[in-house]
Every structure is written in C-alpha cells, then in structure tokens.
PDB file of N, CA and C in Angstrom:
ATOM      1  N   UNK K   8      92.913  65.592  22.889  1.00 50.00           N
ATOM      2  CA  UNK K   8      92.036  64.980  21.909  1.00 50.00           C
ATOM      3  C   UNK K   8      92.656  63.690  21.394  1.00 50.00           C
ATOM      4  N   UNK K   9      91.876  62.661  21.380  1.00 57.00           N
ATOM      5  CA  UNK K   9      92.347  61.407  20.800  1.00 57.00           C
ATOM      6  C   UNK K   9      91.892  61.320  19.350  1.00 57.00           C
ATOM      7  N   UNK K  10      92.464  60.398  18.629  1.00 61.00           N
ATOM      8  CA  UNK K  10      92.095  60.208  17.227  1.00 61.00           C
ATOM      9  C   UNK K  10      91.201  58.981  17.063  1.00 61.00           C
ATOM     10  N   UNK K  11      90.484  58.618  18.143  1.00 74.00           N
ATOM     11  CA  UNK K  11      89.572  57.478  18.082  1.00 74.00           C
ATOM     12  C   UNK K  11      88.451  57.766  17.099  1.00 74.00           C
ATOM     13  N   UNK K  12      87.953  56.716  16.503  1.00 86.00           N
ATOM     14  CA  UNK K  12      86.812  56.835  15.604  1.00 86.00           C
ATOM     15  C   UNK K  12      85.537  56.505  16.364  1.00 86.00           C
ATOM     16  N   UNK K  13      84.498  57.232  16.052  1.00 88.00           N
ATOM     17  CA  UNK K  13      83.206  57.020  16.679  1.00 88.00           C
ATOM     18  C   UNK K  13      82.172  56.748  15.598  1.00 88.00           C
ATOM     19  N   UNK K  14      81.173  55.950  15.940  1.00 88.00           N
ATOM     20  CA  UNK K  14      80.079  55.681  15.014  1.00 88.00           C
ATOM     21  C   UNK K  14      79.119  56.861  14.941  1.00 88.00           C
ATOM     22  N   UNK K  15      79.002  57.578  16.068  1.00 87.00           N
ATOM     23  CA  UNK K  15      78.085  58.708  16.132  1.00 87.00           C
ATOM     24  C   UNK K  15      78.669  59.787  17.033  1.00 87.00           C
ATOM     25  N   UNK K  16      78.493  61.034  16.627  1.00 91.00           N
ATOM     26  CA  UNK K  16      78.914  62.175  17.434  1.00 91.00           C
ATOM     27  C   UNK K  16      77.697  63.065  17.643  1.00 91.00           C
ATOM     28  N   UNK K  17      77.390  63.358  18.893  1.00 91.00           N
ATOM     29  CA  UNK K  17      76.277  64.251  19.227  1.00 91.00           C
ATOM     30  C   UNK K  17      76.890  65.563  19.672  1.00 91.00           C
ATOM     31  N   UNK K  18      76.520  66.630  18.980  1.00 93.00           N
ATOM     32  CA  UNK K  18      77.041  67.954  19.302  1.00 93.00           C
ATOM     33  C   UNK K  18      76.102  68.593  20.317  1.00 93.00           C
ATOM     34  N   UNK K  19      76.579  68.752  21.540  1.00 92.00           N
ATOM     35  CA  UNK K  19      75.810  69.402  22.589  1.00 92.00           C
ATOM     36  C   UNK K  19      75.205  68.421  23.564  1.00 92.00           C
ATOM     37  N   UNK K  20      75.523  68.603  24.834  1.00 90.00           N
ATOM     38  CA  UNK K  20      75.004  67.753  25.894  1.00 90.00           C
ATOM     39  C   UNK K  20      73.885  68.411  26.659  1.00 90.00           C
ATOM     40  N   UNK K  21      73.111  69.221  25.958  1.00 86.00           N
ATOM     41  CA  UNK K  21      71.939  69.835  26.573  1.00 86.00           C
ATOM     42  C   UNK K  21      70.732  68.931  26.401  1.00 86.00           C
ATOM     43  N   UNK K  22      69.562  69.511  26.579  1.00 82.00           N
ATOM     44  CA  UNK K  22      68.327  68.730  26.520  1.00 82.00           C
ATOM     45  C   UNK K  22      68.183  67.990  25.191  1.00 82.00           C
ATOM     46  N   UNK K  23      68.414  68.675  24.078  1.00 85.00           N
ATOM     47  CA  UNK K  23      68.219  68.041  22.772  1.00 85.00           C
ATOM     48  C   UNK K  23      69.218  66.909  22.546  1.00 85.00           C
ATOM     49  N   UNK K  24      70.481  67.142  22.855  1.00 88.00           N
ATOM     50  CA  UNK K  24      71.487  66.104  22.657  1.00 88.00           C
ATOM     51  C   UNK K  24      71.247  64.884  23.530  1.00 88.00           C
ATOM     52  N   UNK K  25      70.880  65.115  24.777  1.00 86.00           N
ATOM     53  CA  UNK K  25      70.610  64.002  25.680  1.00 86.00           C
ATOM     54  C   UNK K  25      69.343  63.249  25.289  1.00 86.00           C
ATOM     55  N   UNK K  26      68.311  63.983  24.837  1.00 81.00           N
ATOM     56  CA  UNK K  26      67.087  63.321  24.388  1.00 81.00           C
ATOM     57  C   UNK K  26      67.353  62.501  23.127  1.00 81.00           C
ATOM     58  N   UNK K  27      68.185  63.025  22.230  1.00 84.00           N
ATOM     59  CA  UNK K  27      68.529  62.268  21.021  1.00 84.00           C
ATOM     60  C   UNK K  27      69.226  60.970  21.400  1.00 84.00           C
ATOM     61  N   UNK K  28      70.193  61.065  22.293  1.00 84.00           N
ATOM     62  CA  UNK K  28      70.929  59.873  22.712  1.00 84.00           C
ATOM     63  C   UNK K  28      70.001  58.858  23.376  1.00 84.00           C
ATOM     64  N   UNK K  29      69.039  59.346  24.154  1.00 81.00           N
ATOM     65  CA  UNK K  29      68.106  58.452  24.843  1.00 81.00           C
ATOM     66  C   UNK K  29      67.072  57.861  23.886  1.00 81.00           C
ATOM     67  N   UNK K  30      66.682  58.619  22.879  1.00 75.00           N
ATOM     68  CA  UNK K  30      65.627  58.191  21.953  1.00 75.00           C
ATOM     69  C   UNK K  30      66.069  57.029  21.076  1.00 75.00           C
ATOM     70  N   UNK K  31      67.296  57.066  20.617  1.00 71.00           N
ATOM     71  CA  UNK K  31      67.764  56.053  19.677  1.00 71.00           C
ATOM     72  C   UNK K  31      68.579  54.998  20.399  1.00 71.00           C
ATOM     73  N   UNK K  32      68.419  53.774  19.996  1.00 68.00           N
ATOM     74  CA  UNK K  32      69.154  52.680  20.605  1.00 68.00           C
ATOM     75  C   UNK K  32      70.590  52.749  20.115  1.00 68.00           C
ATOM     76  N   UNK K  33      71.438  53.341  20.909  1.00 69.00           N
ATOM     77  CA  UNK K  33      72.830  53.530  20.514  1.00 69.00           C
ATOM     78  C   UNK K  33      73.728  52.426  21.061  1.00 69.00           C
ATOM     79  N   UNK K  34      73.124  51.393  21.640  1.00 74.00           N
ATOM     80  CA  UNK K  34      73.915  50.286  22.176  1.00 74.00           C
ATOM     81  C   UNK K  34      74.667  49.612  21.040  1.00 74.00           C
ATOM     82  N   UNK K  35      75.889  49.300  21.297  1.00 78.00           N
ATOM     83  CA  UNK K  35      76.719  48.671  20.285  1.00 78.00           C
ATOM     84  C   UNK K  35      77.434  49.668  19.407  1.00 78.00           C
ATOM     85  N   UNK K  36      77.057  50.939  19.501  1.00 81.00           N
ATOM     86  CA  UNK K  36      77.737  51.978  18.737  1.00 81.00           C
ATOM     87  C   UNK K  36      78.727  52.700  19.634  1.00 81.00           C
ATOM     88  N   UNK K  37      79.825  53.073  19.072  1.00 83.00           N
ATOM     89  CA  UNK K  37      80.779  53.913  19.808  1.00 83.00           C
ATOM     90  C   UNK K  37      80.374  55.352  19.587  1.00 83.00           C
ATOM     91  N   UNK K  38      80.002  56.022  20.638  1.00 84.00           N
ATOM     92  CA  UNK K  38      79.522  57.384  20.501  1.00 84.00           C
ATOM     93  C   UNK K  38      80.198  58.342  21.454  1.00 84.00           C
ATOM     94  N   UNK K  39      80.047  59.604  21.131  1.00 88.00           N
ATOM     95  CA  UNK K  39      80.597  60.661  21.969  1.00 88.00           C
ATOM     96  C   UNK K  39      79.632  61.842  21.940  1.00 88.00           C
ATOM     97  N   UNK K  40      79.475  62.496  23.084  1.00 90.00           N
ATOM     98  CA  UNK K  40      78.724  63.746  23.168  1.00 90.00           C
ATOM     99  C   UNK K  40      79.738  64.852  23.384  1.00 90.00           C
ATOM    100  N   UNK K  41      79.740  65.828  22.496  1.00 92.00           N
ATOM    101  CA  UNK K  41      80.640  66.972  22.626  1.00 92.00           C
ATOM    102  C   UNK K  41      79.864  68.117  23.263  1.00 92.00           C
ATOM    103  N   UNK K  42      80.311  68.573  24.416  1.00 92.00           N
ATOM    104  CA  UNK K  42      79.635  69.622  25.174  1.00 92.00           C
ATOM    105  C   UNK K  42      80.625  70.715  25.500  1.00 92.00           C
ATOM    106  N   UNK K  43      80.214  71.963  25.315  1.00 91.00           N
ATOM    107  CA  UNK K  43      81.094  73.104  25.544  1.00 91.00           C
ATOM    108  C   UNK K  43      81.268  73.488  27.004  1.00 91.00           C
ATOM    109  N   UNK K  44      80.346  73.078  27.867  1.00 88.00           N
ATOM    110  CA  UNK K  44      80.478  73.406  29.283  1.00 88.00           C
ATOM    111  C   UNK K  44      81.162  72.255  30.010  1.00 88.00           C
ATOM    112  N   UNK K  45      81.392  72.415  31.281  1.00 88.00           N
ATOM    113  CA  UNK K  45      82.115  71.401  32.043  1.00 88.00           C
ATOM    114  C   UNK K  45      81.261  70.174  32.391  1.00 88.00           C
ATOM    115  N   UNK K  46      79.928  70.266  32.201  1.00 86.00           N
ATOM    116  CA  UNK K  46      79.047  69.159  32.580  1.00 86.00           C
ATOM    117  C   UNK K  46      77.841  69.081  31.645  1.00 86.00           C
ATOM    118  N   UNK K  47      77.541  67.885  31.156  1.00 86.00           N
ATOM    119  CA  UNK K  47      76.349  67.745  30.316  1.00 86.00           C
ATOM    120  C   UNK K  47      75.101  67.936  31.157  1.00 86.00           C
ATOM    121  N   UNK K  48      74.074  68.518  30.543  1.00 83.00           N
ATOM    122  CA  UNK K  48      72.796  68.699  31.217  1.00 83.00           C
ATOM    123  C   UNK K  48      72.754  69.795  32.256  1.00 83.00           C
ATOM    124  N   UNK K  49      73.817  70.576  32.398  1.00 79.00           N
ATOM    125  CA  UNK K  49      73.863  71.581  33.479  1.00 79.00           C
ATOM    126  C   UNK K  49      72.804  72.669  33.310  1.00 79.00           C
ATOM    127  N   UNK K  50      72.469  73.029  32.081  1.00 74.00           N
ATOM    128  CA  UNK K  50      71.456  74.072  31.874  1.00 74.00           C
ATOM    129  C   UNK K  50      70.064  73.597  32.285  1.00 74.00           C
ATOM    130  N   UNK K  51      69.823  72.287  32.229  1.00 72.00           N
ATOM    131  CA  UNK K  51      68.531  71.767  32.657  1.00 72.00           C
ATOM    132  C   UNK K  51      68.278  72.078  34.125  1.00 72.00           C
ATOM    133  N   UNK K  52      69.327  72.082  34.914  1.00 70.00           N
ATOM    134  CA  UNK K  52      69.187  72.346  36.349  1.00 70.00           C
ATOM    135  C   UNK K  52      68.875  73.802  36.646  1.00 70.00           C
ATOM    136  N   UNK K  53      69.177  74.690  35.682  1.00 70.00           N
ATOM    137  CA  UNK K  53      68.951  76.123  35.902  1.00 70.00           C
ATOM    138  C   UNK K  53      67.517  76.546  35.611  1.00 70.00           C
ATOM    139  N   UNK K  54      66.762  75.724  34.907  1.00 66.00           N
ATOM    140  CA  UNK K  54      65.419  76.131  34.508  1.00 66.00           C
ATOM    141  C   UNK K  54      64.391  75.757  35.566  1.00 66.00           C
ATOM    142  N   UNK K  55      63.366  76.552  35.655  1.00 62.00           N
ATOM    143  CA  UNK K  55      62.221  76.224  36.509  1.00 62.00           C
ATOM    144  C   UNK K  55      62.530  76.099  37.982  1.00 62.00           C
ATOM    145  N   UNK K  56      63.455  76.897  38.488  1.00 64.00           N
ATOM    146  CA  UNK K  56      63.774  76.825  39.908  1.00 64.00           C
ATOM    147  C   UNK K  56      64.277  75.455  40.320  1.00 64.00           C
ATOM    148  N   UNK K  57      65.011  74.807  39.422  1.00 62.00           N
ATOM    149  CA  UNK K  57      65.540  73.486  39.722  1.00 62.00           C
ATOM    150  C   UNK K  57      64.594  72.348  39.407  1.00 62.00           C
ATOM    151  N   UNK K  58      63.431  72.670  38.831  1.00 66.00           N
ATOM    152  CA  UNK K  58      62.450  71.632  38.525  1.00 66.00           C
ATOM    153  C   UNK K  58      62.499  71.152  37.087  1.00 66.00           C
ATOM    154  N   UNK K  59      63.404  71.673  36.278  1.00 68.00           N
ATOM    155  CA  UNK K  59      63.591  71.226  34.897  1.00 68.00           C
ATOM    156  C   UNK K  59      62.355  71.442  34.036  1.00 68.00           C
ATOM    157  N   UNK K  60      62.143  72.670  33.616  1.00 73.00           N
ATOM    158  CA  UNK K  60      61.050  72.956  32.683  1.00 73.00           C
ATOM    159  C   UNK K  60      61.392  72.349  31.332  1.00 73.00           C
ATOM    160  N   UNK K  61      60.542  71.450  30.875  1.00 76.00           N
ATOM    161  CA  UNK K  61      60.816  70.811  29.590  1.00 76.00           C
ATOM    162  C   UNK K  61      59.748  71.084  28.550  1.00 76.00           C
ATOM    163  N   UNK K  62      58.558  71.461  28.972  1.00 77.00           N
ATOM    164  CA  UNK K  62      57.496  71.731  28.011  1.00 77.00           C
ATOM    165  C   UNK K  62      56.403  72.560  28.670  1.00 77.00           C
ATOM    166  N   UNK K  63      55.407  72.843  27.916  1.00 74.00           N
ATOM    167  CA  UNK K  63      54.247  73.623  28.333  1.00 74.00           C
ATOM    168  C   UNK K  63      53.096  72.655  28.558  1.00 74.00           C
ATOM    169  N   UNK K  64      52.381  72.791  29.644  1.00 76.00           N
ATOM    170  CA  UNK K  64      51.306  71.865  29.945  1.00 76.00           C
ATOM    171  C   UNK K  64      49.982  72.217  29.307  1.00 76.00           C
ATOM    172  N   UNK K  65      49.878  73.415  28.735  1.00 77.00           N
ATOM    173  CA  UNK K  65      48.609  73.846  28.172  1.00 77.00           C
ATOM    174  C   UNK K  65      48.491  73.591  26.684  1.00 77.00           C
ATOM    175  N   UNK K  66      47.614  74.347  26.076  1.00 81.00           N
ATOM    176  CA  UNK K  66      47.343  74.229  24.654  1.00 81.00           C
ATOM    177  C   UNK K  66      48.518  74.771  23.836  1.00 81.00           C
ATOM    178  N   UNK K  67      48.790  74.118  22.712  1.00 80.00           N
ATOM    179  CA  UNK K  67      49.827  74.609  21.796  1.00 80.00           C
ATOM    180  C   UNK K  67      49.465  76.011  21.323  1.00 80.00           C
ATOM    181  N   UNK K  68      48.180  76.275  21.149  1.00 81.00           N
ATOM    182  CA  UNK K  68      47.728  77.593  20.703  1.00 81.00           C
ATOM    183  C   UNK K  68      48.228  78.677  21.662  1.00 81.00           C
ATOM    184  N   UNK K  69      48.139  78.428  22.968  1.00 80.00           N
ATOM    185  CA  UNK K  69      48.635  79.377  23.964  1.00 80.00           C
ATOM    186  C   UNK K  69      50.156  79.445  23.968  1.00 80.00           C
ATOM    187  N   UNK K  70      50.787  78.302  23.742  1.00 77.00           N
ATOM    188  CA  UNK K  70      52.244  78.212  23.773  1.00 77.00           C
ATOM    189  C   UNK K  70      52.884  79.041  22.666  1.00 77.00           C
ATOM    190  N   UNK K  71      52.217  79.152  21.520  1.00 81.00           N
ATOM    191  CA  UNK K  71      52.765  79.908  20.394  1.00 81.00           C
ATOM    192  C   UNK K  71      53.030  81.362  20.772  1.00 81.00           C
ATOM    193  N   UNK K  72      52.217  81.924  21.645  1.00 80.00           N
ATOM    194  CA  UNK K  72      52.378  83.319  22.043  1.00 80.00           C
ATOM    195  C   UNK K  72      53.683  83.547  22.807  1.00 80.00           C
ATOM    196  N   UNK K  73      54.214  82.522  23.444  1.00 78.00           N
ATOM    197  CA  UNK K  73      55.470  82.652  24.185  1.00 78.00           C
ATOM    198  C   UNK K  73      56.640  82.956  23.249  1.00 78.00           C
ATOM    199  N   UNK K  74      56.493  82.663  21.966  1.00 81.00           N
ATOM    200  CA  UNK K  74      57.555  82.894  20.990  1.00 81.00           C
ATOM    201  C   UNK K  74      57.404  84.219  20.261  1.00 81.00           C
ATOM    202  N   UNK K  75      56.440  85.039  20.657  1.00 85.00           N
ATOM    203  CA  UNK K  75      56.255  86.350  20.047  1.00 85.00           C
ATOM    204  C   UNK K  75      56.004  86.255  18.557  1.00 85.00           C
ATOM    205  N   UNK K  76      56.698  87.107  17.792  1.00 88.00           N
ATOM    206  CA  UNK K  76      56.511  87.148  16.346  1.00 88.00           C
ATOM    207  C   UNK K  76      56.916  85.853  15.649  1.00 88.00           C
ATOM    208  N   UNK K  77      57.788  85.075  16.280  1.00 85.00           N
ATOM    209  CA  UNK K  77      58.236  83.807  15.682  1.00 85.00           C
ATOM    210  C   UNK K  77      57.206  82.697  15.871  1.00 85.00           C
ATOM    211  N   UNK K  78      56.230  82.890  16.744  1.00 83.00           N
ATOM    212  CA  UNK K  78      55.234  81.867  17.034  1.00 83.00           C
ATOM    213  C   UNK K  78      54.562  81.260  15.815  1.00 83.00           C
ATOM    214  N   UNK K  79      54.017  82.093  14.922  1.00 85.00           N
ATOM    215  CA  UNK K  79      53.342  81.527  13.753  1.00 85.00           C
ATOM    216  C   UNK K  79      54.249  80.641  12.883  1.00 85.00           C
ATOM    217  N   UNK K  80      55.510  80.995  12.777  1.00 86.00           N
ATOM    218  CA  UNK K  80      56.404  80.183  11.947  1.00 86.00           C
ATOM    219  C   UNK K  80      56.749  78.849  12.617  1.00 86.00           C
ATOM    220  N   UNK K  81      56.540  78.740  13.928  1.00 84.00           N
ATOM    221  CA  UNK K  81      56.812  77.494  14.655  1.00 84.00           C
ATOM    222  C   UNK K  81      55.583  76.604  14.781  1.00 84.00           C
ATOM    223  N   UNK K  82      54.445  77.120  14.378  1.00 83.00           N
ATOM    224  CA  UNK K  82      53.173  76.409  14.542  1.00 83.00           C
ATOM    225  C   UNK K  82      53.239  74.979  14.012  1.00 83.00           C
ATOM    226  N   UNK K  83      53.699  74.809  12.782  1.00 84.00           N
ATOM    227  CA  UNK K  83      53.718  73.481  12.159  1.00 84.00           C
ATOM    228  C   UNK K  83      54.561  72.491  12.965  1.00 84.00           C
ATOM    229  N   UNK K  84      55.745  72.931  13.386  1.00 82.00           N
ATOM    230  CA  UNK K  84      56.635  72.056  14.161  1.00 82.00           C
ATOM    231  C   UNK K  84      56.028  71.712  15.512  1.00 82.00           C
ATOM    232  N   UNK K  85      55.465  72.697  16.184  1.00 80.00           N
ATOM    233  CA  UNK K  85      54.904  72.464  17.518  1.00 80.00           C
ATOM    234  C   UNK K  85      53.673  71.568  17.465  1.00 80.00           C
ATOM    235  N   UNK K  86      52.896  71.664  16.404  1.00 81.00           N
ATOM    236  CA  UNK K  86      51.749  70.764  16.274  1.00 81.00           C
ATOM    237  C   UNK K  86      52.190  69.369  15.857  1.00 81.00           C
ATOM    238  N   UNK K  87      53.253  69.282  15.084  1.00 83.00           N
ATOM    239  CA  UNK K  87      53.742  67.968  14.650  1.00 83.00           C
ATOM    240  C   UNK K  87      54.375  67.196  15.799  1.00 83.00           C
ATOM    241  N   UNK K  88      55.092  67.892  16.670  1.00 80.00           N
ATOM    242  CA  UNK K  88      55.771  67.281  17.818  1.00 80.00           C
ATOM    243  C   UNK K  88      55.258  67.979  19.071  1.00 80.00           C
ATOM    244  N   UNK K  89      54.092  67.602  19.502  1.00 82.00           N
ATOM    245  CA  UNK K  89      53.402  68.343  20.552  1.00 82.00           C
ATOM    246  C   UNK K  89      53.952  68.076  21.951  1.00 82.00           C
ATOM    247  N   UNK K  90      53.587  68.967  22.852  1.00 83.00           N
ATOM    248  CA  UNK K  90      53.939  68.828  24.259  1.00 83.00           C
ATOM    249  C   UNK K  90      53.313  67.564  24.854  1.00 83.00           C
ATOM    250  N   UNK K  91      52.141  67.203  24.390  1.00 84.00           N
ATOM    251  CA  UNK K  91      51.487  65.994  24.897  1.00 84.00           C
ATOM    252  C   UNK K  91      52.223  64.740  24.420  1.00 84.00           C
ATOM    253  N   UNK K  92      52.755  64.788  23.202  1.00 86.00           N
ATOM    254  CA  UNK K  92      53.556  63.676  22.685  1.00 86.00           C
ATOM    255  C   UNK K  92      54.822  63.502  23.533  1.00 86.00           C
ATOM    256  N   UNK K  93      55.455  64.628  23.885  1.00 85.00           N
ATOM    257  CA  UNK K  93      56.653  64.573  24.729  1.00 85.00           C
ATOM    258  C   UNK K  93      56.313  64.010  26.108  1.00 85.00           C
ATOM    259  N   UNK K  94      55.222  64.471  26.696  1.00 86.00           N
ATOM    260  CA  UNK K  94      54.817  63.979  28.019  1.00 86.00           C
ATOM    261  C   UNK K  94      54.545  62.476  27.984  1.00 86.00           C
ATOM    262  N   UNK K  95      53.906  61.994  26.912  1.00 88.00           N
ATOM    263  CA  UNK K  95      53.633  60.565  26.780  1.00 88.00           C
ATOM    264  C   UNK K  95      54.938  59.781  26.639  1.00 88.00           C
ATOM    265  N   UNK K  96      55.859  60.296  25.835  1.00 86.00           N
ATOM    266  CA  UNK K  96      57.145  59.614  25.647  1.00 86.00           C
ATOM    267  C   UNK K  96      57.877  59.509  26.988  1.00 86.00           C
ATOM    268  N   UNK K  97      57.895  60.596  27.742  1.00 86.00           N
ATOM    269  CA  UNK K  97      58.549  60.569  29.055  1.00 86.00           C
ATOM    270  C   UNK K  97      57.875  59.557  29.975  1.00 86.00           C
ATOM    271  N   UNK K  98      56.552  59.569  30.007  1.00 88.00           N
ATOM    272  CA  UNK K  98      55.816  58.617  30.849  1.00 88.00           C
ATOM    273  C   UNK K  98      56.107  57.177  30.450  1.00 88.00           C
ATOM    274  N   UNK K  99      56.160  56.936  29.146  1.00 90.00           N
ATOM    275  CA  UNK K  99      56.457  55.584  28.645  1.00 90.00           C
ATOM    276  C   UNK K  99      57.856  55.115  29.047  1.00 90.00           C
ATOM    277  N   UNK K 100      58.724  56.080  29.368  1.00 85.00           N
ATOM    278  CA  UNK K 100      60.102  55.756  29.758  1.00 85.00           C
ATOM    279  C   UNK K 100      60.346  55.946  31.259  1.00 85.00           C
ATOM    280  N   UNK K 101      59.252  55.948  32.024  1.00 86.00           N
ATOM    281  CA  UNK K 101      59.379  55.957  33.476  1.00 86.00           C
ATOM    282  C   UNK K 101      59.546  57.312  34.133  1.00 86.00           C
ATOM    283  N   UNK K 102      59.289  58.385  33.393  1.00 83.00           N
ATOM    284  CA  UNK K 102      59.397  59.736  33.955  1.00 83.00           C
ATOM    285  C   UNK K 102      58.007  60.358  33.906  1.00 83.00           C
ATOM    286  N   UNK K 103      57.466  60.705  35.053  1.00 84.00           N
ATOM    287  CA  UNK K 103      56.108  61.258  35.120  1.00 84.00           C
ATOM    288  C   UNK K 103      56.169  62.783  35.180  1.00 84.00           C
ATOM    289  N   UNK K 104      56.002  63.462  34.037  1.00 84.00           N
ATOM    290  CA  UNK K 104      56.045  64.929  34.053  1.00 84.00           C
ATOM    291  C   UNK K 104      54.821  65.504  34.769  1.00 84.00           C
ATOM    292  N   UNK K 105      55.019  66.610  35.458  1.00 82.00           N
ATOM    293  CA  UNK K 105      53.911  67.244  36.168  1.00 82.00           C
ATOM    294  C   UNK K 105      54.005  68.757  36.030  1.00 82.00           C
ATOM    295  N   UNK K 106      52.914  69.435  36.332  1.00 78.00           N
ATOM    296  CA  UNK K 106      52.899  70.889  36.270  1.00 78.00           C
ATOM    297  C   UNK K 106      53.331  71.481  37.610  1.00 78.00           C
ATOM    298  N   UNK K 107      53.239  72.806  37.724  1.00 76.00           N
ATOM    299  CA  UNK K 107      53.700  73.502  38.934  1.00 76.00           C
ATOM    300  C   UNK K 107      52.973  73.054  40.198  1.00 76.00           C
ATOM    301  N   UNK K 108      51.727  72.606  40.042  1.00 78.00           N
ATOM    302  CA  UNK K 108      50.937  72.156  41.191  1.00 78.00           C
ATOM    303  C   UNK K 108      51.120  70.663  41.469  1.00 78.00           C
ATOM    304  N   UNK K 109      51.959  70.002  40.689  1.00 78.00           N
ATOM    305  CA  UNK K 109      52.209  68.589  40.906  1.00 78.00           C
ATOM    306  C   UNK K 109      51.260  67.652  40.182  1.00 78.00           C
ATOM    307  N   UNK K 110      50.380  68.214  39.344  1.00 80.00           N
ATOM    308  CA  UNK K 110      49.450  67.379  38.579  1.00 80.00           C
ATOM    309  C   UNK K 110      50.176  66.748  37.399  1.00 80.00           C
ATOM    310  N   UNK K 111      49.983  65.451  37.200  1.00 80.00           N
ATOM    311  CA  UNK K 111      50.592  64.761  36.078  1.00 80.00           C
ATOM    312  C   UNK K 111      50.053  65.307  34.765  1.00 80.00           C
ATOM    313  N   UNK K 112      50.959  65.554  33.827  1.00 76.00           N
ATOM    314  CA  UNK K 112      50.561  66.072  32.511  1.00 76.00           C
ATOM    315  C   UNK K 112      50.120  64.917  31.642  1.00 76.00           C
TER     316      UNK K 112
END
C-alpha cells in the first residue's frame, strides 16, 4: 500500500463502481478503484451466460416480482431510475443493449 493521496476513491470494481467512474468526468482527478477480487468487472462476465445481464427489458411492474417481498420497497427507486433510462444512457455512449433474441432495447 502506498500513502498516495487520491481525489476520489471508488469502493468496488463491479458494475456499480465502473458505471460510477464512467458516468462522471473524472479526468484531471487522481482516482483509485478498490476491488476485492483479482480483476475489476469479473462478475459481469459470469452473468447471462457471458452476455452481461445488466437490466430487464420488460416493464418495471414485471421486474418488481423478481425481488419477491422486497419488490414493493424498491418500486420508487426502480421507477426513478428505470431500465429504459439505463438502456438510453448506454446507447448514448455507444453501447447498444439488446435482449436474448438480439432485439435492441
């Protein structure tokens, strides 16, 4: 461990940490991502048979059921930051999300 100072520290190199780093213009800042595994983003490769499941392509109403009893408590967050908003953000950044049949979301 070095005693260098950083402007920003991101805890976790998974989907959320990497999306945070990509979302904000961190250019000019000294930053570090702290990840507990040997490689950042490695869990993304394990989901969806290697296709990187990042969201649900259907209605948020249907998606809530995937969370069981916790679904209703997540409703507000999922409607505020919807799967369609995520798909648009990815598309705006050059990544075309698609469903299992290859249809663009």
